[in-house]
Amino acid sequence: MEPQIVYYARPEYIETDTGNKVSRKSVICGSQNIILGGKTIIQTDCVIRGDLRRTGVGHAVVVAIGRYCLLSRGSIIRPPYKTYKGMFSYYPMKIGDHVTIGEGSIVEAATIGSFVHIGKNCVIGRFAIIKDCCRIEDNTVIPPNTVVPSFSIYEGSPGVCVDELPECVQDLYESQTKDFYTKFQPSN
Amino acid sequence: MTAEAVNAARPFVHYHCSCPDVNRSLSLLTLKENEAKESDKKIAEDRDDDNNTEINKNKEYANTTKEDTLFPLDAYSPRTVFSTFALSKLYFCEDCHQIRCPRCVQEEIVCYYCPNCLFEVPTASVKSERNRCARNCFQCPICQNTLTVVASTEPPPVTPATAVPPRLLPNTAPAPPPPVPTPQPTGAPYFLLCGVCRWDSQEINMTFEKATGLALQLQKTEDEKPDVKEFEHLKEHFEKHLRTNAPSTTLSSHLFLFPGLNGFSSRYGSSGSTQNQPKSDDVTPYEAAVKVVEKEGLVKELTNLDNPNAVTTLTQRLDQLSDQPYKVEKLQPQRIHLRTKRVKRCRTCHHILIKPEQKAQAIKFKIKLVALNYIPKITIAKSPKLTVNQKTQVILKFSNPLDVEVDIKLTTKEKDAYGTIAIPTSEFGISPYNEVWEYDDEDFGTDRLPSRGRHSQAAANTHGTEGIFEKKGSYTSIILEVTPLAEMEEFRFPLLVTYTYKATIEIPTPDDTKLDKSSTNKSDNVDKTDTGADTSTTTAETTSTIAPSTNADTDNEPEAILTKEITKSLSFCTTIGLGSVAKVSPAPPTSSSSKTLTGVGSSSNST
Ligand SMILES: [Zn+2]
Ligand SMILES: [Zn+2]
Ligand SMILES: [Zn+2]
Ligand SMILES: [Zn+2]
């Protein structure tokens, strides 16, 4: 099914020089610690916790998100944390290009590669590593520290590998994210 | 927004692959049902034949099937599910100029790796490690989550989460134990813990001295399992027979090759296994090495259980193939299965269609012939809800992945028991693909004004004979008129697509053409002393010999360049699903008008 044009209210979104579209109704904490690669969309009610940074270190990138990413409505990006040698600390998170995060999903991963699709209502546990070219189906829970290798489809709770993605998935997700960006238009 | 609502019965376009092998056996089976067994035999023989003869046979069968029926598949038959695929799953063989699907490609494993620690495992050690990770990667026997290594006695301030690093940084160092904050008592017995269901290996008295090489520490107990012993014994027994009977050394390795995920097909490609079978009659009787005594009271015990959770689930049982225990306390953590990267070949011509980069973590491909880049992509651009006996307009969008103009011809079953389908314009062209147009030029903000133009165009279409909804960039959208005749869960119909394009092929290198052409036509005229000295004249000569023939074909490019235009064409069948058909509702007359395109255009304008 051909995706339809999605219209948004022009006043709701801020468009940056590099083409990022960020909803004013999202909660972006510590924006100085967040990098958006360009042409990335952050929809209504999203939360990005750029303020949760490593203790003791000064200015640092907490959340780095690549190009043509989509944080759908109500998704939450929160850097992972752990206590190491008795010290509680947050750790940075990196998200690649052409990554779609579905509605209401919570992401606490260490890294998410490029060309990744995360469905709706997923939980990506702390320090999970999702490699390039992966698909996480709706309502999946990826437990903390899980490694999801490339070309996997994960599903369930806890998420397990249920299938492999076809070889052309990179082209597929690239065109999907680009298509979504071009069809995400102000309504007036 | 509407996409969410449609989710329930998602419309689809699936492409049919006329797999040469499968179709051949199918046609044989349907033609001569009585001789089913024989045809099987024949296929088995064919596999061992020369490639050439096989290709010829395939062509033969492909032709017969095409002549027999225009539509090789019945859209409503449950069997079509197995021969139709989403476009993304298909490959394209340039040499056969045919679509290839997962069923008609042949796979070869190029790399084994652990999906958790991502370590590559050399092919030589895959067998001895029984196809599983020989490091620290274990699967929870209860919930299949990956287990973590935990030290039992830890310095107080550290929470269990800290001991996790072994899995997090497997690539850097051989799993550092909790980084020795206190002196020697490092928390000696280690155990495996599941972070999801809280199962821990102490429950089954499994502990480890060191936090590294856990698999090695378990190897002894694993080797003593009856099924492992029995397999070794079996292998020993038969391998010596195979060695003596079969001079082909590949045989034994093929027999014991553990196929990875979907890796079975590679076995069928092996030759010679059947030829040697007659000799192997003289195998000495085999006697089991291990005798496992069935515990008698098990059924009684199980029937007397109070707690259903004490019995393993099917998934749990099948994950532990060695003994498939019924009691939860017998479950053991399993080493994680290795995954593979595979080369995929066309089974007809054996050319490579997919060749991944060797490294486990690389996502690039050295060769990637996917159908997405060769055949027109069909998407359902607009499909309103279908109602019985009501004519509804459906818009199909055809995108051209090629850098040349493509002509499309559509054929469908115009009427069957389920409904009628009309295609006002069944022949149309699609402009070549141009990456620049695709995203940058398509400005939807400004496009929304011209959508009035589209509106009027659509209106014009309803009057005239034109069934083209939109032609833009590298796609053309056409209108289908669908009238379902019965209420059903999914309305489907077959669509035969023929696409034709002109391809410019380079005529081989000048030297080759000289050999080909001049040897036949002009071999006498060519001055043999000249050829070595002046190559430019010889190329000019060869082109001049070829140019007339190209002119005759295409009357294109009078100045001779060493290319030639040929017309290429391919037909493929698709099944298109349009979702459910609603009952004949006492629909008000306005609803029918909203289904036409003029209505759609105006509604998109109003939003
Ligand atoms: Zn096939
Ligand atoms: Zn491993
Ligand atoms: Zn578990
Ligand atoms: Zn081929």
mmCIF file of N, CA, C and O in Angstrom, chain A residues 1-2 4-5 7 39 82-86 115 120 127 129 131-133 143-147 149-152 158 160-161 163-164 166-168 170-172 175 178-179 182-183 185 187, chain B residues 1-2 4 7 11 88 91 113 115-116 118 143-145 159 162 164 167-168 179 196 261-262 339-340 342 344 354 361 363 365 368 370 372 379-383 397 439 444-445 448:
data_model
loop_
_atom_site.group_PDB
_atom_site.id
_atom_site.type_symbol
_atom_site.label_atom_id
_atom_site.label_comp_id
_atom_site.label_asym_id
_atom_site.label_seq_id
_atom_site.Cartn_x
_atom_site.Cartn_y
_atom_site.Cartn_z
ATOM 1 N N MET A 1 0.846 -1.193 0.000
ATOM 2 C CA MET A 1 0.000 0.000 0.000
ATOM 3 C C MET A 1 0.883 1.245 0.000
ATOM 4 O O MET A 1 1.796 1.358 0.800
ATOM 5 N N GLU A 2 0.582 2.116 -0.915
ATOM 6 C CA GLU A 2 1.339 3.355 -1.039
ATOM 7 C C GLU A 2 1.100 4.244 0.194
ATOM 8 O O GLU A 2 -0.045 4.480 0.561
ATOM 9 N N GLN A 4 0.436 7.408 2.386
ATOM 10 C CA GLN A 4 -0.256 8.649 2.065
ATOM 11 C C GLN A 4 0.554 9.847 2.581
ATOM 12 O O GLN A 4 1.427 9.702 3.417
ATOM 13 N N ILE A 5 0.195 11.004 2.084
ATOM 14 C CA ILE A 5 0.831 12.228 2.566
ATOM 15 C C ILE A 5 0.319 12.507 3.983
ATOM 16 O O ILE A 5 -0.872 12.382 4.255
ATOM 17 N N TYR A 7 -0.125 15.206 6.827
ATOM 18 C CA TYR A 7 -0.128 16.651 7.036
ATOM 19 C C TYR A 7 -0.003 16.969 8.521
ATOM 20 O O TYR A 7 -0.582 16.281 9.358
ATOM 21 N N LYS A 39 17.081 16.127 8.291
ATOM 22 C CA LYS A 39 15.884 15.499 7.722
ATOM 23 C C LYS A 39 15.313 14.416 8.650
ATOM 24 O O LYS A 39 14.776 13.402 8.202
ATOM 25 N N LYS A 82 24.078 2.311 34.077
ATOM 26 C CA LYS A 82 24.465 1.172 34.907
ATOM 27 C C LYS A 82 25.371 1.664 36.020
ATOM 28 O O LYS A 82 25.858 2.799 35.986
ATOM 29 N N THR A 83 25.577 0.793 36.996
ATOM 30 C CA THR A 83 26.496 1.102 38.072
ATOM 31 C C THR A 83 27.756 0.315 37.817
ATOM 32 O O THR A 83 27.728 -0.905 37.724
ATOM 33 N N TYR A 84 28.838 1.028 37.611
ATOM 34 C CA TYR A 84 30.093 0.358 37.295
ATOM 35 C C TYR A 84 31.110 0.740 38.346
ATOM 36 O O TYR A 84 31.323 1.937 38.605
ATOM 37 N N LYS A 85 31.727 -0.251 38.971
ATOM 38 C CA LYS A 85 32.662 -0.023 40.078
ATOM 39 C C LYS A 85 32.032 0.867 41.142
ATOM 40 O O LYS A 85 32.639 1.835 41.624
ATOM 41 N N GLY A 86 30.794 0.602 41.418
ATOM 42 C CA GLY A 86 30.112 1.346 42.457
ATOM 43 C C GLY A 86 29.674 2.743 42.050
ATOM 44 O O GLY A 86 29.164 3.498 42.864
ATOM 45 N N PHE A 115 19.359 1.793 8.875
ATOM 46 C CA PHE A 115 18.340 0.975 8.206
ATOM 47 C C PHE A 115 17.667 0.021 9.187
ATOM 48 O O PHE A 115 17.672 -1.195 9.018
ATOM 49 N N LYS A 120 5.741 -0.492 16.754
ATOM 50 C CA LYS A 120 5.022 0.241 17.794
ATOM 51 C C LYS A 120 5.148 -0.470 19.129
ATOM 52 O O LYS A 120 5.245 -1.694 19.185
ATOM 53 N N PHE A 127 21.436 -0.903 26.996
ATOM 54 C CA PHE A 127 22.673 -1.388 26.373
ATOM 55 C C PHE A 127 22.428 -2.421 25.276
ATOM 56 O O PHE A 127 23.337 -3.153 24.904
ATOM 57 N N ILE A 129 22.239 -3.738 21.629
ATOM 58 C CA ILE A 129 22.947 -3.318 20.417
ATOM 59 C C ILE A 129 22.161 -3.852 19.231
ATOM 60 O O ILE A 129 22.024 -5.067 19.068
ATOM 61 N N LYS A 131 22.217 -3.986 15.324
ATOM 62 C CA LYS A 131 23.118 -3.720 14.205
ATOM 63 C C LYS A 131 22.335 -3.154 13.010
ATOM 64 O O LYS A 131 21.110 -3.026 13.057
ATOM 65 N N ASP A 132 23.070 -2.875 11.932
ATOM 66 C CA ASP A 132 22.429 -2.337 10.720
ATOM 67 C C ASP A 132 21.424 -3.338 10.147
ATOM 68 O O ASP A 132 21.586 -4.541 10.290
ATOM 69 N N CYS A 133 20.437 -2.802 9.448
ATOM 70 C CA CYS A 133 19.472 -3.631 8.706
ATOM 71 C C CYS A 133 18.750 -4.631 9.608
ATOM 72 O O CYS A 133 18.962 -5.847 9.521
ATOM 73 N N PRO A 143 15.368 -7.520 25.601
ATOM 74 C CA PRO A 143 15.901 -7.400 26.964
ATOM 75 C C PRO A 143 17.223 -6.636 26.971
ATOM 76 O O PRO A 143 17.895 -6.542 25.946
ATOM 77 N N PRO A 144 17.600 -6.108 28.134
ATOM 78 C CA PRO A 144 18.867 -5.386 28.235
ATOM 79 C C PRO A 144 20.029 -6.242 27.742
ATOM 80 O O PRO A 144 19.994 -7.472 27.863
ATOM 81 N N ASN A 145 21.028 -5.589 27.168
ATOM 82 C CA ASN A 145 22.278 -6.218 26.722
ATOM 83 C C ASN A 145 22.131 -7.154 25.524
ATOM 84 O O ASN A 145 23.078 -7.814 25.140
ATOM 85 N N THR A 146 20.969 -7.241 24.953
ATOM 86 C CA THR A 146 20.791 -8.128 23.803
ATOM 87 C C THR A 146 21.533 -7.576 22.589
ATOM 88 O O THR A 146 21.590 -6.370 22.389
ATOM 89 N N VAL A 147 22.116 -8.467 21.800
ATOM 90 C CA VAL A 147 22.719 -8.076 20.526
ATOM 91 C C VAL A 147 21.817 -8.589 19.412
ATOM 92 O O VAL A 147 21.514 -9.779 19.351
ATOM 93 N N PRO A 149 21.759 -9.106 15.581
ATOM 94 C CA PRO A 149 22.647 -9.053 14.414
ATOM 95 C C PRO A 149 21.927 -8.572 13.157
ATOM 96 O O PRO A 149 20.697 -8.604 13.083
ATOM 97 N N SER A 150 22.706 -8.152 12.179
ATOM 98 C CA SER A 150 22.150 -7.601 10.940
ATOM 99 C C SER A 150 21.226 -8.593 10.238
ATOM 100 O O SER A 150 21.393 -9.809 10.359
ATOM 101 N N PHE A 151 20.271 -8.053 9.516
ATOM 102 C CA PHE A 151 19.304 -8.824 8.723
ATOM 103 C C PHE A 151 18.438 -9.749 9.572
ATOM 104 O O PHE A 151 18.048 -10.826 9.134
ATOM 105 N N SER A 152 18.141 -9.338 10.827
ATOM 106 C CA SER A 152 17.272 -10.156 11.666
ATOM 107 C C SER A 152 15.920 -9.493 11.817
ATOM 108 O O SER A 152 15.813 -8.274 11.797
ATOM 109 N N PRO A 158 10.577 -12.332 25.719
ATOM 110 C CA PRO A 158 11.675 -11.540 25.156
ATOM 111 C C PRO A 158 11.794 -11.758 23.646
ATOM 112 O O PRO A 158 11.453 -12.811 23.154
ATOM 113 N N VAL A 160 12.933 -12.708 20.147
ATOM 114 C CA VAL A 160 13.845 -13.700 19.571
ATOM 115 C C VAL A 160 13.823 -13.552 18.055
ATOM 116 O O VAL A 160 12.881 -13.003 17.491
ATOM 117 N N CYS A 161 14.869 -14.066 17.422
ATOM 118 C CA CYS A 161 14.962 -13.971 15.970
ATOM 119 C C CYS A 161 13.926 -14.891 15.340
ATOM 120 O O CYS A 161 13.922 -16.089 15.598
ATOM 121 N N ASP A 163 12.980 -14.459 11.829
ATOM 122 C CA ASP A 163 13.179 -14.572 10.381
ATOM 123 C C ASP A 163 14.364 -13.700 9.977
ATOM 124 O O ASP A 163 14.904 -12.950 10.787
ATOM 125 N N GLU A 164 14.721 -13.836 8.709
ATOM 126 C CA GLU A 164 15.774 -12.984 8.171
ATOM 127 C C GLU A 164 15.163 -11.967 7.214
ATOM 128 O O GLU A 164 14.166 -12.259 6.552
ATOM 129 N N PRO A 166 15.264 -9.668 3.743
ATOM 130 C CA PRO A 166 15.839 -9.870 2.412
ATOM 131 C C PRO A 166 17.051 -8.962 2.195
ATOM 132 O O PRO A 166 17.246 -7.983 2.910
ATOM 133 N N GLU A 167 17.839 -9.294 1.197
ATOM 134 C CA GLU A 167 19.096 -8.580 0.957
ATOM 135 C C GLU A 167 18.881 -7.123 0.570
ATOM 136 O O GLU A 167 19.753 -6.290 0.775
ATOM 137 N N CYS A 168 17.709 -6.811 0.023
ATOM 138 C CA CYS A 168 17.509 -5.450 -0.472
ATOM 139 C C CYS A 168 16.937 -4.533 0.607
ATOM 140 O O CYS A 168 16.466 -3.445 0.314
ATOM 141 N N GLN A 170 18.190 -2.678 2.795
ATOM 142 C CA GLN A 170 18.814 -1.362 2.913
ATOM 143 C C GLN A 170 18.155 -0.359 1.957
ATOM 144 O O GLN A 170 17.747 0.726 2.371
ATOM 145 N N ASP A 171 18.001 -0.763 0.699
ATOM 146 C CA ASP A 171 17.364 0.109 -0.291
ATOM 147 C C ASP A 171 15.910 0.376 0.095
ATOM 148 O O ASP A 171 15.395 1.480 -0.048
ATOM 149 N N LEU A 172 15.276 -0.673 0.614
ATOM 150 C CA LEU A 172 13.864 -0.580 0.968
ATOM 151 C C LEU A 172 13.635 0.447 2.079
ATOM 152 O O LEU A 172 12.809 1.357 1.950
ATOM 153 N N SER A 175 14.463 4.069 0.972
ATOM 154 C CA SER A 175 13.432 4.755 0.185
ATOM 155 C C SER A 175 12.191 5.009 1.028
ATOM 156 O O SER A 175 11.504 6.015 0.847
ATOM 157 N N LYS A 178 12.931 8.132 3.200
ATOM 158 C CA LYS A 178 12.964 9.329 2.361
ATOM 159 C C LYS A 178 11.560 9.694 1.900
ATOM 160 O O LYS A 178 11.170 10.863 1.885
ATOM 161 N N ASP A 179 10.816 8.655 1.544
ATOM 162 C CA ASP A 179 9.446 8.853 1.099
ATOM 163 C C ASP A 179 8.610 9.481 2.215
ATOM 164 O O ASP A 179 7.853 10.420 1.982
ATOM 165 N N THR A 182 9.475 13.195 2.589
ATOM 166 C CA THR A 182 8.927 14.083 1.561
ATOM 167 C C THR A 182 7.415 14.206 1.694
ATOM 168 O O THR A 182 6.837 15.209 1.303
ATOM 169 N N LYS A 183 6.782 13.190 2.241
ATOM 170 C CA LYS A 183 5.330 13.243 2.349
ATOM 171 C C LYS A 183 4.859 13.791 3.690
ATOM 172 O O LYS A 183 3.672 13.781 3.984
ATOM 173 N N GLN A 185 4.186 16.825 5.363
ATOM 174 C CA GLN A 185 4.027 18.193 4.875
ATOM 175 C C GLN A 185 3.139 19.045 5.780
ATOM 176 O O GLN A 185 2.199 18.530 6.384
ATOM 177 N N SER A 187 0.175 21.503 6.693
ATOM 178 C CA SER A 187 -1.165 21.489 6.095
ATOM 179 C C SER A 187 -1.578 22.853 5.554
ATOM 180 O O SER A 187 -2.605 22.963 4.903
ATOM 181 N N MET B 1 -2.528 7.884 8.673
ATOM 182 C CA MET B 1 -3.802 7.975 9.383
ATOM 183 C C MET B 1 -4.766 6.911 8.873
ATOM 184 O O MET B 1 -5.203 6.067 9.634
ATOM 185 N N THR B 2 -4.965 6.903 7.561
ATOM 186 C CA THR B 2 -5.826 5.847 7.032
ATOM 187 C C THR B 2 -5.076 4.521 6.992
ATOM 188 O O THR B 2 -5.683 3.470 7.048
ATOM 189 N N GLU B 4 -3.453 3.142 9.187
ATOM 190 C CA GLU B 4 -3.670 2.377 10.410
ATOM 191 C C GLU B 4 -4.957 1.559 10.310
ATOM 192 O O GLU B 4 -5.007 0.409 10.689
ATOM 193 N N ASN B 7 -4.790 -1.547 8.221
ATOM 194 C CA ASN B 7 -3.915 -2.585 8.727
ATOM 195 C C ASN B 7 -4.536 -3.962 8.881
ATOM 196 O O ASN B 7 -3.871 -4.964 8.692
ATOM 197 N N PRO B 11 -3.893 -4.710 2.013
ATOM 198 C CA PRO B 11 -3.809 -5.057 0.595
ATOM 199 C C PRO B 11 -2.372 -5.425 0.230
ATOM 200 O O PRO B 11 -1.431 -4.967 0.872
ATOM 201 N N SER B 88 10.328 -7.634 -2.600
ATOM 202 C CA SER B 88 11.613 -7.527 -1.906
ATOM 203 C C SER B 88 12.281 -8.882 -1.692
ATOM 204 O O SER B 88 13.468 -8.956 -1.451
ATOM 205 N N TYR B 91 14.719 -12.321 -6.510
ATOM 206 C CA TYR B 91 15.980 -12.017 -7.162
ATOM 207 C C TYR B 91 15.739 -11.951 -8.666
ATOM 208 O O TYR B 91 14.666 -12.264 -9.153
ATOM 209 N N TYR B 113 28.796 -17.350 11.956
ATOM 210 C CA TYR B 113 29.101 -16.446 13.057
ATOM 211 C C TYR B 113 28.067 -16.603 14.163
ATOM 212 O O TYR B 113 26.965 -17.106 13.942
ATOM 213 N N PRO B 115 25.408 -15.083 16.524
ATOM 214 C CA PRO B 115 24.581 -13.884 16.462
ATOM 215 C C PRO B 115 24.670 -13.022 17.719
ATOM 216 O O PRO B 115 24.215 -11.886 17.720
ATOM 217 N N ASN B 116 25.257 -13.562 18.774
ATOM 218 C CA ASN B 116 25.346 -12.791 20.003
ATOM 219 C C ASN B 116 26.690 -12.097 20.161
ATOM 220 O O ASN B 116 26.748 -10.876 20.271
ATOM 221 N N LEU B 118 28.991 -12.192 17.832
ATOM 222 C CA LEU B 118 29.334 -11.793 16.468
ATOM 223 C C LEU B 118 30.716 -12.263 16.033
ATOM 224 O O LEU B 118 31.287 -11.755 15.074
ATOM 225 N N CYS B 143 13.107 -19.114 28.755
ATOM 226 C CA CYS B 143 12.484 -18.078 27.921
ATOM 227 C C CYS B 143 13.287 -17.751 26.664
ATOM 228 O O CYS B 143 12.928 -16.834 25.924
ATOM 229 N N GLN B 144 14.371 -18.449 26.391
ATOM 230 C CA GLN B 144 15.172 -18.284 25.175
ATOM 231 C C GLN B 144 15.918 -16.942 25.109
ATOM 232 O O GLN B 144 16.488 -16.609 24.084
ATOM 233 N N ASN B 145 15.913 -16.216 26.198
ATOM 234 C CA ASN B 145 16.702 -14.991 26.232
ATOM 235 C C ASN B 145 18.181 -15.372 26.359
ATOM 236 O O ASN B 145 18.507 -16.486 26.717
ATOM 237 N N THR B 159 26.185 -4.064 41.845
ATOM 238 C CA THR B 159 24.925 -4.771 41.589
ATOM 239 C C THR B 159 25.133 -5.783 40.478
ATOM 240 O O THR B 159 26.079 -5.660 39.704
ATOM 241 N N THR B 162 26.472 -5.081 36.865
ATOM 242 C CA THR B 162 27.867 -4.792 36.543
ATOM 243 C C THR B 162 28.580 -5.984 35.966
ATOM 244 O O THR B 162 29.497 -5.836 35.176
ATOM 245 N N VAL B 164 27.715 -7.865 33.923
ATOM 246 C CA VAL B 164 27.266 -8.108 32.561
ATOM 247 C C VAL B 164 28.351 -7.964 31.502
ATOM 248 O O VAL B 164 28.360 -8.713 30.549
ATOM 249 N N ARG B 167 29.416 -9.999 28.039
ATOM 250 C CA ARG B 167 28.707 -10.107 26.780
ATOM 251 C C ARG B 167 28.715 -8.805 26.008
ATOM 252 O O ARG B 167 28.579 -8.794 24.803
ATOM 253 N N LEU B 168 28.867 -7.748 26.773
ATOM 254 C CA LEU B 168 28.817 -6.454 26.101
ATOM 255 C C LEU B 168 30.051 -6.200 25.268
ATOM 256 O O LEU B 168 29.982 -5.647 24.194
ATOM 257 N N PRO B 179 35.930 -6.497 37.272
ATOM 258 C CA PRO B 179 37.325 -6.035 37.165
ATOM 259 C C PRO B 179 38.109 -5.934 38.484
ATOM 260 O O PRO B 179 38.637 -4.885 38.802
ATOM 261 N N VAL B 196 15.561 -11.859 32.153
ATOM 262 C CA VAL B 196 14.131 -11.721 31.875
ATOM 263 C C VAL B 196 13.298 -12.530 32.853
ATOM 264 O O VAL B 196 12.444 -11.991 33.554
ATOM 265 N N LEU B 261 20.734 -21.935 8.896
ATOM 266 C CA LEU B 261 19.397 -21.422 8.670
ATOM 267 C C LEU B 261 19.123 -21.444 7.163
ATOM 268 O O LEU B 261 19.866 -20.864 6.390
ATOM 269 N N ASN B 262 18.110 -22.144 6.745
ATOM 270 C CA ASN B 262 17.719 -22.231 5.338
ATOM 271 C C ASN B 262 18.802 -22.796 4.441
ATOM 272 O O ASN B 262 18.806 -22.586 3.255
ATOM 273 N N ARG B 339 24.788 -18.496 13.127
ATOM 274 C CA ARG B 339 24.069 -18.084 11.915
ATOM 275 C C ARG B 339 25.041 -18.066 10.746
ATOM 276 O O ARG B 339 26.253 -18.170 10.936
ATOM 277 N N THR B 340 24.506 -17.929 9.554
ATOM 278 C CA THR B 340 25.364 -18.002 8.379
ATOM 279 C C THR B 340 25.121 -16.836 7.445
ATOM 280 O O THR B 340 24.060 -16.220 7.453
ATOM 281 N N ARG B 342 25.198 -16.384 3.299
ATOM 282 C CA ARG B 342 25.155 -17.320 2.183
ATOM 283 C C ARG B 342 25.248 -16.634 0.835
ATOM 284 O O ARG B 342 24.702 -15.550 0.631
ATOM 285 N N LYS B 344 23.940 -16.866 -2.943
ATOM 286 C CA LYS B 344 22.778 -17.456 -3.585
ATOM 287 C C LYS B 344 22.994 -17.507 -5.090
ATOM 288 O O LYS B 344 23.409 -16.522 -5.684
ATOM 289 N N ILE B 354 23.455 -13.412 -5.319
ATOM 290 C CA ILE B 354 23.755 -12.698 -4.077
ATOM 291 C C ILE B 354 25.116 -13.156 -3.584
ATOM 292 O O ILE B 354 25.361 -14.354 -3.453
ATOM 293 N N GLN B 361 30.145 -8.961 10.141
ATOM 294 C CA GLN B 361 29.422 -7.748 10.494
ATOM 295 C C GLN B 361 29.152 -6.831 9.303
ATOM 296 O O GLN B 361 28.453 -5.840 9.433
ATOM 297 N N ILE B 363 27.497 -5.410 5.977
ATOM 298 C CA ILE B 363 26.149 -5.536 5.435
ATOM 299 C C ILE B 363 26.139 -5.331 3.924
ATOM 300 O O ILE B 363 25.104 -5.374 3.294
ATOM 301 N N PHE B 365 27.124 -6.059 -0.136
ATOM 302 C CA PHE B 365 27.149 -7.240 -0.992
ATOM 303 C C PHE B 365 28.054 -6.970 -2.177
ATOM 304 O O PHE B 365 28.041 -5.876 -2.734
ATOM 305 N N LYS B 368 24.602 -8.261 -5.938
ATOM 306 C CA LYS B 368 23.241 -8.198 -5.385
ATOM 307 C C LYS B 368 22.264 -7.977 -6.529
ATOM 308 O O LYS B 368 21.980 -6.862 -6.912
ATOM 309 N N VAL B 370 18.831 -8.133 -7.102
ATOM 310 C CA VAL B 370 17.494 -8.272 -6.523
ATOM 311 C C VAL B 370 16.459 -7.749 -7.520
ATOM 312 O O VAL B 370 16.718 -6.814 -8.274
ATOM 313 N N LEU B 372 13.969 -6.011 -7.195
ATOM 314 C CA LEU B 372 13.609 -4.613 -6.981
ATOM 315 C C LEU B 372 14.270 -3.676 -7.994
ATOM 316 O O LEU B 372 13.708 -2.655 -8.381
ATOM 317 N N THR B 379 2.505 -0.865 -6.711
ATOM 318 C CA THR B 379 1.935 -0.592 -5.398
ATOM 319 C C THR B 379 0.485 -0.162 -5.570
ATOM 320 O O THR B 379 0.119 0.427 -6.586
ATOM 321 N N ILE B 380 -0.302 -0.477 -4.568
ATOM 322 C CA ILE B 380 -1.700 -0.075 -4.605
ATOM 323 C C ILE B 380 -1.761 1.338 -4.043
ATOM 324 O O ILE B 380 -1.528 1.556 -2.858
ATOM 325 N N ALA B 381 -2.024 2.292 -4.907
ATOM 326 C CA ALA B 381 -1.977 3.687 -4.471
ATOM 327 C C ALA B 381 -3.276 4.083 -3.783
ATOM 328 O O ALA B 381 -3.278 4.889 -2.856
ATOM 329 N N LYS B 382 -4.360 3.530 -4.235
ATOM 330 C CA LYS B 382 -5.632 3.872 -3.614
ATOM 331 C C LYS B 382 -6.578 2.705 -3.783
ATOM 332 O O LYS B 382 -6.810 2.241 -4.900
ATOM 333 N N SER B 383 -7.082 2.215 -2.687
ATOM 334 C CA SER B 383 -8.030 1.105 -2.751
ATOM 335 C C SER B 383 -9.124 1.332 -1.728
ATOM 336 O O SER B 383 -8.965 1.015 -0.563
ATOM 337 N N LYS B 397 -0.009 1.761 -8.926
ATOM 338 C CA LYS B 397 1.118 2.592 -9.329
ATOM 339 C C LYS B 397 2.258 1.694 -9.776
ATOM 340 O O LYS B 397 2.672 0.790 -9.049
ATOM 341 N N TYR B 439 13.267 12.243 -5.141
ATOM 342 C CA TYR B 439 12.943 12.858 -3.868
ATOM 343 C C TYR B 439 13.027 14.377 -3.872
ATOM 344 O O TYR B 439 12.262 15.034 -3.221
ATOM 345 N N PHE B 444 5.827 18.297 -2.563
ATOM 346 C CA PHE B 444 4.397 18.098 -2.344
ATOM 347 C C PHE B 444 3.693 19.365 -1.907
ATOM 348 O O PHE B 444 2.496 19.511 -2.049
ATOM 349 N N GLY B 445 4.486 20.277 -1.345
ATOM 350 C CA GLY B 445 3.877 21.521 -0.909
ATOM 351 C C GLY B 445 3.256 22.268 -2.077
ATOM 352 O O GLY B 445 2.126 22.731 -2.006
ATOM 353 N N ARG B 448 0.283 20.417 -4.225
ATOM 354 C CA ARG B 448 -1.093 20.327 -3.784
ATOM 355 C C ARG B 448 -1.999 21.303 -4.544
ATOM 356 O O ARG B 448 -3.188 21.101 -4.629
#
